């Protein structure tokens, strides 16, 4: 019999709203996506100079992960190599891919930049979360047409069951053509304060909330 | 439960089957060429490019009436060759899953000249994977791993792990990336590309050579599906890690790669002294190769014969982990250690045992390692097992 796993914290950013563990902490539906993300950063005074170098996708992931881990400081409990980061999205890094493509498509105005190019990989956002929190465990970025709670739920459970991770940061971070959504959660073997079992049904419920 | 390798294919400038590719490597032939003019770059560039005329001619043998992209053609040919090799693979079964490993997929469709030919959504990686899975009438939603240069190794590890859940009995892992101006210009902007063929681990190394291609391995947990005459090769362990150090440079200490190797060998119940051969990442950048030498020394693997295949195939990004694992598998089958093309004098921080000339040796297992942007590292371990 496999031990139960629990969703011990979650953070959702969509439609101009920031929700942490079921509580709406910030909302501003008047701003376009890019400005909204900046205003969340300022509102919560996250104070991380590297934020300004990031592409929109990594900024969104950074904010969601920071608010998540402020509500549940898992790194005080687990060793760096025991925490995994397993994240997915639909548009990969297409937002910044388009930006990089625009710097090379005109031969007379050719200016590819390493600062842009480095973000043309979706897993860079995992790297940003890992650097910020000193996390060294398993990391994988998946692509799905939409949030796949069955796959993500069972894969994370199998990582914890096989002790490949003791805690997993997982979820969905997508940003393309002004549409954005972040939903990150921590999964642990202990109930935590939320006492929500980690399974596909609960993941869907919280993702769609 | 074991994850057995039951078929494999490589599509590269060196050939359209694994055997063709392995033969070329044994003869120390590289696929990396200096291209004086190309669509990839306004200046000359060294790269391993698959000839489009040959690709199209091979693809026409599949008699497909549908239009596919260059990248998709490589994957379809690669999977098709695996199916031909082993009639026990039922690609249309509910118990068969396709995993696609790619960093950029159909990124050439962002270029306006090609965009008009395909639906806009074709640039999404999930749509590319859907098109591939539909071609083979596979009923399952394909899984896509897009995790920089460790994608291929991760996809093989994932395949092994999914077989252990028993939800599937066969996993087809395809790793693919194509060379585009998109990728070449980006690495040029990093000043990471060598003006010559890359020189992994060499004192005179000065950067990478890029490449393109596709590799496919088919894994199963059903021993009965192995062709009887073949040595049994299993994926016995694998792990990934993050340096938590820098998004575009490897850790100076190699601690992330060390972690991935350490976890992999422990899962495989193997002591460092038992490792026969290491297929390294070996991109031939200054920092990557130094980092690897430190991590391998810390893992007590400094004496194990090791090569990099990047000077044969170029760096094939999302395909690299799969293509290089397949060469490792063939090295085990043929008990042949492939020499590192263009390597002459060791020039990394810690002394490691780089194979210079191709030679025969008893190879019981192979450790494949990889590292990538975003600070990620991965390792996977293949073992030969006795026939029952």
PDB file of C-alpha atoms in Angstrom, chain A residues 1-178:
ATOM      1  CA  UNK A   1       0.000   0.000   0.000  1.00  0.00           C
ATOM      2  CA  UNK A   2       1.509   3.294  -1.094  1.00  0.00           C
ATOM      3  CA  UNK A   3       1.428   6.188   1.362  1.00  0.00           C
ATOM      4  CA  UNK A   4      -0.837   9.103   0.521  1.00  0.00           C
ATOM      5  CA  UNK A   5       0.661  12.281  -0.861  1.00  0.00           C
ATOM      6  CA  UNK A   6      -0.677  15.753  -0.142  1.00  0.00           C
ATOM      7  CA  UNK A   7      -0.905  19.154  -1.785  1.00  0.00           C
ATOM      8  CA  UNK A   8       0.672  21.214   0.979  1.00  0.00           C
ATOM      9  CA  UNK A   9       0.515  24.638  -0.698  1.00  0.00           C
ATOM     10  CA  UNK A  10      -0.524  26.087  -4.042  1.00  0.00           C
ATOM     11  CA  UNK A  11      -0.398  29.365  -5.902  1.00  0.00           C
ATOM     12  CA  UNK A  12      -2.519  30.343  -8.865  1.00  0.00           C
ATOM     13  CA  UNK A  13      -1.996  33.422 -11.040  1.00  0.00           C
ATOM     14  CA  UNK A  14      -4.560  34.060 -13.782  1.00  0.00           C
ATOM     15  CA  UNK A  15      -7.166  36.549 -14.961  1.00  0.00           C
ATOM     16  CA  UNK A  16      -5.534  39.390 -13.004  1.00  0.00           C
ATOM     17  CA  UNK A  17      -5.735  37.500  -9.706  1.00  0.00           C
ATOM     18  CA  UNK A  18      -3.188  35.995  -7.339  1.00  0.00           C
ATOM     19  CA  UNK A  19      -4.451  33.212  -5.134  1.00  0.00           C
ATOM     20  CA  UNK A  20      -2.302  31.455  -2.518  1.00  0.00           C
ATOM     21  CA  UNK A  21      -3.676  28.450  -0.636  1.00  0.00           C
ATOM     22  CA  UNK A  22      -7.238  29.416  -1.522  1.00  0.00           C
ATOM     23  CA  UNK A  23      -6.935  33.057  -0.504  1.00  0.00           C
ATOM     24  CA  UNK A  24      -7.028  35.868  -3.040  1.00  0.00           C
ATOM     25  CA  UNK A  25      -4.044  38.067  -2.121  1.00  0.00           C
ATOM     26  CA  UNK A  26      -4.007  40.500  -5.034  1.00  0.00           C
ATOM     27  CA  UNK A  27      -6.114  41.424  -7.997  1.00  0.00           C
ATOM     28  CA  UNK A  28      -5.961  43.976 -10.781  1.00  0.00           C
ATOM     29  CA  UNK A  29      -7.903  43.119 -13.897  1.00  0.00           C
ATOM     30  CA  UNK A  30      -7.127  46.426 -15.602  1.00  0.00           C
ATOM     31  CA  UNK A  31      -3.570  45.644 -16.656  1.00  0.00           C
ATOM     32  CA  UNK A  32      -2.230  43.753 -19.693  1.00  0.00           C
ATOM     33  CA  UNK A  33      -0.350  40.566 -18.837  1.00  0.00           C
ATOM     34  CA  UNK A  34       3.199  41.960 -18.822  1.00  0.00           C
ATOM     35  CA  UNK A  35       2.283  44.922 -16.600  1.00  0.00           C
ATOM     36  CA  UNK A  36       0.197  42.749 -14.339  1.00  0.00           C
ATOM     37  CA  UNK A  37       3.164  40.444 -13.684  1.00  0.00           C
ATOM     38  CA  UNK A  38       5.349  43.451 -12.823  1.00  0.00           C
ATOM     39  CA  UNK A  39       2.693  44.873 -10.535  1.00  0.00           C
ATOM     40  CA  UNK A  40       2.453  41.569  -8.648  1.00  0.00           C
ATOM     41  CA  UNK A  41       6.235  41.588  -8.219  1.00  0.00           C
ATOM     42  CA  UNK A  42       6.113  45.126  -6.825  1.00  0.00           C
ATOM     43  CA  UNK A  43       3.045  44.547  -4.669  1.00  0.00           C
ATOM     44  CA  UNK A  44       4.656  41.630  -2.836  1.00  0.00           C
ATOM     45  CA  UNK A  45       8.070  43.367  -2.696  1.00  0.00           C
ATOM     46  CA  UNK A  46       9.804  40.222  -3.895  1.00  0.00           C
ATOM     47  CA  UNK A  47      13.080  42.130  -4.258  1.00  0.00           C
ATOM     48  CA  UNK A  48      15.186  39.968  -6.582  1.00  0.00           C
ATOM     49  CA  UNK A  49      17.267  42.026  -9.035  1.00  0.00           C
ATOM     50  CA  UNK A  50      17.625  39.101 -11.474  1.00  0.00           C
ATOM     51  CA  UNK A  51      13.850  39.325 -12.024  1.00  0.00           C
ATOM     52  CA  UNK A  52      14.324  42.192 -14.478  1.00  0.00           C
ATOM     53  CA  UNK A  53      16.601  40.115 -16.719  1.00  0.00           C
ATOM     54  CA  UNK A  54      14.051  37.321 -17.083  1.00  0.00           C
ATOM     55  CA  UNK A  55      11.632  36.776 -19.951  1.00  0.00           C
ATOM     56  CA  UNK A  56       7.898  37.002 -19.227  1.00  0.00           C
ATOM     57  CA  UNK A  57       7.532  33.245 -18.817  1.00  0.00           C
ATOM     58  CA  UNK A  58      10.293  33.015 -16.205  1.00  0.00           C
ATOM     59  CA  UNK A  59       9.000  36.144 -14.435  1.00  0.00           C
ATOM     60  CA  UNK A  60       5.591  34.525 -14.096  1.00  0.00           C
ATOM     61  CA  UNK A  61       7.134  31.277 -12.810  1.00  0.00           C
ATOM     62  CA  UNK A  62       9.396  33.175 -10.436  1.00  0.00           C
ATOM     63  CA  UNK A  63       6.526  35.115  -8.850  1.00  0.00           C
ATOM     64  CA  UNK A  64       4.316  32.049  -8.477  1.00  0.00           C
ATOM     65  CA  UNK A  65       7.148  29.968  -6.977  1.00  0.00           C
ATOM     66  CA  UNK A  66       8.214  32.730  -4.609  1.00  0.00           C
ATOM     67  CA  UNK A  67       4.723  33.272  -3.245  1.00  0.00           C
ATOM     68  CA  UNK A  68       4.265  29.496  -3.015  1.00  0.00           C
ATOM     69  CA  UNK A  69       7.453  28.914  -1.041  1.00  0.00           C
ATOM     70  CA  UNK A  70       6.913  31.954   1.185  1.00  0.00           C
ATOM     71  CA  UNK A  71       3.642  30.344   2.257  1.00  0.00           C
ATOM     72  CA  UNK A  72       5.366  26.982   2.722  1.00  0.00           C
ATOM     73  CA  UNK A  73       9.137  27.262   3.332  1.00  0.00           C
ATOM     74  CA  UNK A  74       9.954  23.697   2.296  1.00  0.00           C
ATOM     75  CA  UNK A  75      13.686  24.336   1.973  1.00  0.00           C
ATOM     76  CA  UNK A  76      13.896  24.580   5.766  1.00  0.00           C
ATOM     77  CA  UNK A  77      12.735  20.953   5.914  1.00  0.00           C
ATOM     78  CA  UNK A  78      14.349  19.180   2.959  1.00  0.00           C
ATOM     79  CA  UNK A  79      17.845  18.720   1.556  1.00  0.00           C
ATOM     80  CA  UNK A  80      18.511  20.493  -1.765  1.00  0.00           C
ATOM     81  CA  UNK A  81      18.760  17.212  -3.719  1.00  0.00           C
ATOM     82  CA  UNK A  82      15.475  15.845  -2.317  1.00  0.00           C
ATOM     83  CA  UNK A  83      13.240  18.488  -3.884  1.00  0.00           C
ATOM     84  CA  UNK A  84      12.137  18.014  -7.498  1.00  0.00           C
ATOM     85  CA  UNK A  85      10.755  20.599  -9.919  1.00  0.00           C
ATOM     86  CA  UNK A  86       8.364  19.150 -12.517  1.00  0.00           C
ATOM     87  CA  UNK A  87       6.572  21.789 -14.597  1.00  0.00           C
ATOM     88  CA  UNK A  88       4.641  21.793 -17.883  1.00  0.00           C
ATOM     89  CA  UNK A  89       3.022  24.187 -20.306  1.00  0.00           C
ATOM     90  CA  UNK A  90       1.491  24.406 -23.765  1.00  0.00           C
ATOM     91  CA  UNK A  91       3.393  27.147 -25.599  1.00  0.00           C
ATOM     92  CA  UNK A  92       6.910  26.164 -24.526  1.00  0.00           C
ATOM     93  CA  UNK A  93       9.009  29.344 -24.889  1.00  0.00           C
ATOM     94  CA  UNK A  94       7.237  30.558 -28.053  1.00  0.00           C
ATOM     95  CA  UNK A  95       6.802  34.073 -26.669  1.00  0.00           C
ATOM     96  CA  UNK A  96      10.541  34.728 -26.509  1.00  0.00           C
ATOM     97  CA  UNK A  97      11.203  32.431 -29.494  1.00  0.00           C
ATOM     98  CA  UNK A  98       9.257  34.930 -31.590  1.00  0.00           C
ATOM     99  CA  UNK A  99      11.291  37.764 -30.123  1.00  0.00           C
ATOM    100  CA  UNK A 100      14.557  35.991 -31.008  1.00  0.00           C
ATOM    101  CA  UNK A 101      13.246  35.201 -34.516  1.00  0.00           C
ATOM    102  CA  UNK A 102      12.500  38.903 -35.004  1.00  0.00           C
ATOM    103  CA  UNK A 103      16.141  39.768 -34.281  1.00  0.00           C
ATOM    104  CA  UNK A 104      17.393  37.562 -37.124  1.00  0.00           C
ATOM    105  CA  UNK A 105      14.718  37.690 -39.829  1.00  0.00           C
ATOM    106  CA  UNK A 106      15.911  40.982 -41.314  1.00  0.00           C
ATOM    107  CA  UNK A 107      19.495  40.789 -42.648  1.00  0.00           C
ATOM    108  CA  UNK A 108      19.822  44.570 -42.444  1.00  0.00           C
ATOM    109  CA  UNK A 109      18.688  44.640 -38.861  1.00  0.00           C
ATOM    110  CA  UNK A 110      20.352  41.515 -37.476  1.00  0.00           C
ATOM    111  CA  UNK A 111      20.970  41.589 -33.715  1.00  0.00           C
ATOM    112  CA  UNK A 112      20.580  38.212 -31.949  1.00  0.00           C
ATOM    113  CA  UNK A 113      21.281  38.569 -28.244  1.00  0.00           C
ATOM    114  CA  UNK A 114      22.473  35.930 -25.771  1.00  0.00           C
ATOM    115  CA  UNK A 115      20.289  37.543 -23.092  1.00  0.00           C
ATOM    116  CA  UNK A 116      17.224  36.739 -25.212  1.00  0.00           C
ATOM    117  CA  UNK A 117      18.396  33.441 -26.707  1.00  0.00           C
ATOM    118  CA  UNK A 118      19.089  31.803 -23.339  1.00  0.00           C
ATOM    119  CA  UNK A 119      15.377  32.036 -22.508  1.00  0.00           C
ATOM    120  CA  UNK A 120      14.318  30.193 -25.679  1.00  0.00           C
ATOM    121  CA  UNK A 121      14.103  26.978 -23.642  1.00  0.00           C
ATOM    122  CA  UNK A 122      11.118  26.428 -21.338  1.00  0.00           C
ATOM    123  CA  UNK A 123      13.168  24.682 -18.629  1.00  0.00           C
ATOM    124  CA  UNK A 124      15.100  27.894 -17.961  1.00  0.00           C
ATOM    125  CA  UNK A 125      12.253  28.808 -15.613  1.00  0.00           C
ATOM    126  CA  UNK A 126      13.017  25.654 -13.619  1.00  0.00           C
ATOM    127  CA  UNK A 127      16.627  26.835 -13.443  1.00  0.00           C
ATOM    128  CA  UNK A 128      15.496  30.239 -12.168  1.00  0.00           C
ATOM    129  CA  UNK A 129      13.408  28.616  -9.408  1.00  0.00           C
ATOM    130  CA  UNK A 130      16.287  26.268  -8.551  1.00  0.00           C
ATOM    131  CA  UNK A 131      18.796  29.137  -8.310  1.00  0.00           C
ATOM    132  CA  UNK A 132      16.501  31.308  -6.199  1.00  0.00           C
ATOM    133  CA  UNK A 133      15.822  28.514  -3.697  1.00  0.00           C
ATOM    134  CA  UNK A 134      18.956  26.373  -4.030  1.00  0.00           C
ATOM    135  CA  UNK A 135      17.053  23.297  -5.230  1.00  0.00           C
ATOM    136  CA  UNK A 136      19.136  20.496  -6.758  1.00  0.00           C
ATOM    137  CA  UNK A 137      16.769  17.552  -7.213  1.00  0.00           C
ATOM    138  CA  UNK A 138      15.070  15.992 -10.256  1.00  0.00           C
ATOM    139  CA  UNK A 139      13.889  18.488 -12.871  1.00  0.00           C
ATOM    140  CA  UNK A 140      11.826  17.997 -16.003  1.00  0.00           C
ATOM    141  CA  UNK A 141       9.832  20.284 -18.246  1.00  0.00           C
ATOM    142  CA  UNK A 142       6.898  18.692 -20.119  1.00  0.00           C
ATOM    143  CA  UNK A 143       4.723  20.054 -22.924  1.00  0.00           C
ATOM    144  CA  UNK A 144       0.985  19.270 -23.149  1.00  0.00           C
ATOM    145  CA  UNK A 145      -1.834  20.906 -25.095  1.00  0.00           C
ATOM    146  CA  UNK A 146      -3.514  21.487 -21.740  1.00  0.00           C
ATOM    147  CA  UNK A 147      -2.824  20.803 -18.066  1.00  0.00           C
ATOM    148  CA  UNK A 148      -2.677  17.019 -17.753  1.00  0.00           C
ATOM    149  CA  UNK A 149      -3.596  16.312 -14.142  1.00  0.00           C
ATOM    150  CA  UNK A 150      -3.508  12.525 -14.672  1.00  0.00           C
ATOM    151  CA  UNK A 151       0.051  12.431 -15.961  1.00  0.00           C
ATOM    152  CA  UNK A 152       1.463  15.159 -13.714  1.00  0.00           C
ATOM    153  CA  UNK A 153      -0.293  13.750 -10.650  1.00  0.00           C
ATOM    154  CA  UNK A 154       0.846  10.181 -11.125  1.00  0.00           C
ATOM    155  CA  UNK A 155       4.390  11.101 -12.185  1.00  0.00           C
ATOM    156  CA  UNK A 156       4.923  13.239  -9.097  1.00  0.00           C
ATOM    157  CA  UNK A 157       3.430  10.534  -6.892  1.00  0.00           C
ATOM    158  CA  UNK A 158       5.803   7.972  -8.385  1.00  0.00           C
ATOM    159  CA  UNK A 159       8.801  10.253  -7.681  1.00  0.00           C
ATOM    160  CA  UNK A 160       7.787  10.471  -4.021  1.00  0.00           C
ATOM    161  CA  UNK A 161       6.888   6.751  -3.783  1.00  0.00           C
ATOM    162  CA  UNK A 162      10.306   5.735  -5.109  1.00  0.00           C
ATOM    163  CA  UNK A 163      12.087   8.303  -2.876  1.00  0.00           C
ATOM    164  CA  UNK A 164      13.531  10.029  -5.937  1.00  0.00           C
ATOM    165  CA  UNK A 165      12.118  13.148  -4.296  1.00  0.00           C
ATOM    166  CA  UNK A 166      10.767  13.863  -0.826  1.00  0.00           C
ATOM    167  CA  UNK A 167       8.928  16.983  -1.925  1.00  0.00           C
ATOM    168  CA  UNK A 168       8.006  18.118  -5.418  1.00  0.00           C
ATOM    169  CA  UNK A 169       7.272  21.569  -6.791  1.00  0.00           C
ATOM    170  CA  UNK A 170       5.006  21.034  -9.742  1.00  0.00           C
ATOM    171  CA  UNK A 171       2.354  22.595 -11.936  1.00  0.00           C
ATOM    172  CA  UNK A 172       1.790  24.693 -15.008  1.00  0.00           C
ATOM    173  CA  UNK A 173       3.341  27.981 -16.200  1.00  0.00           C
ATOM    174  CA  UNK A 174       2.274  29.266 -19.619  1.00  0.00           C
ATOM    175  CA  UNK A 175       2.720  32.666 -21.284  1.00  0.00           C
ATOM    176  CA  UNK A 176       2.082  33.388 -24.949  1.00  0.00           C
ATOM    177  CA  UNK A 177       0.472  36.155 -26.962  1.00  0.00           C
ATOM    178  CA  UNK A 178      -0.677  38.034 -23.870  1.00  0.00           C
TER     179      UNK A 178
END
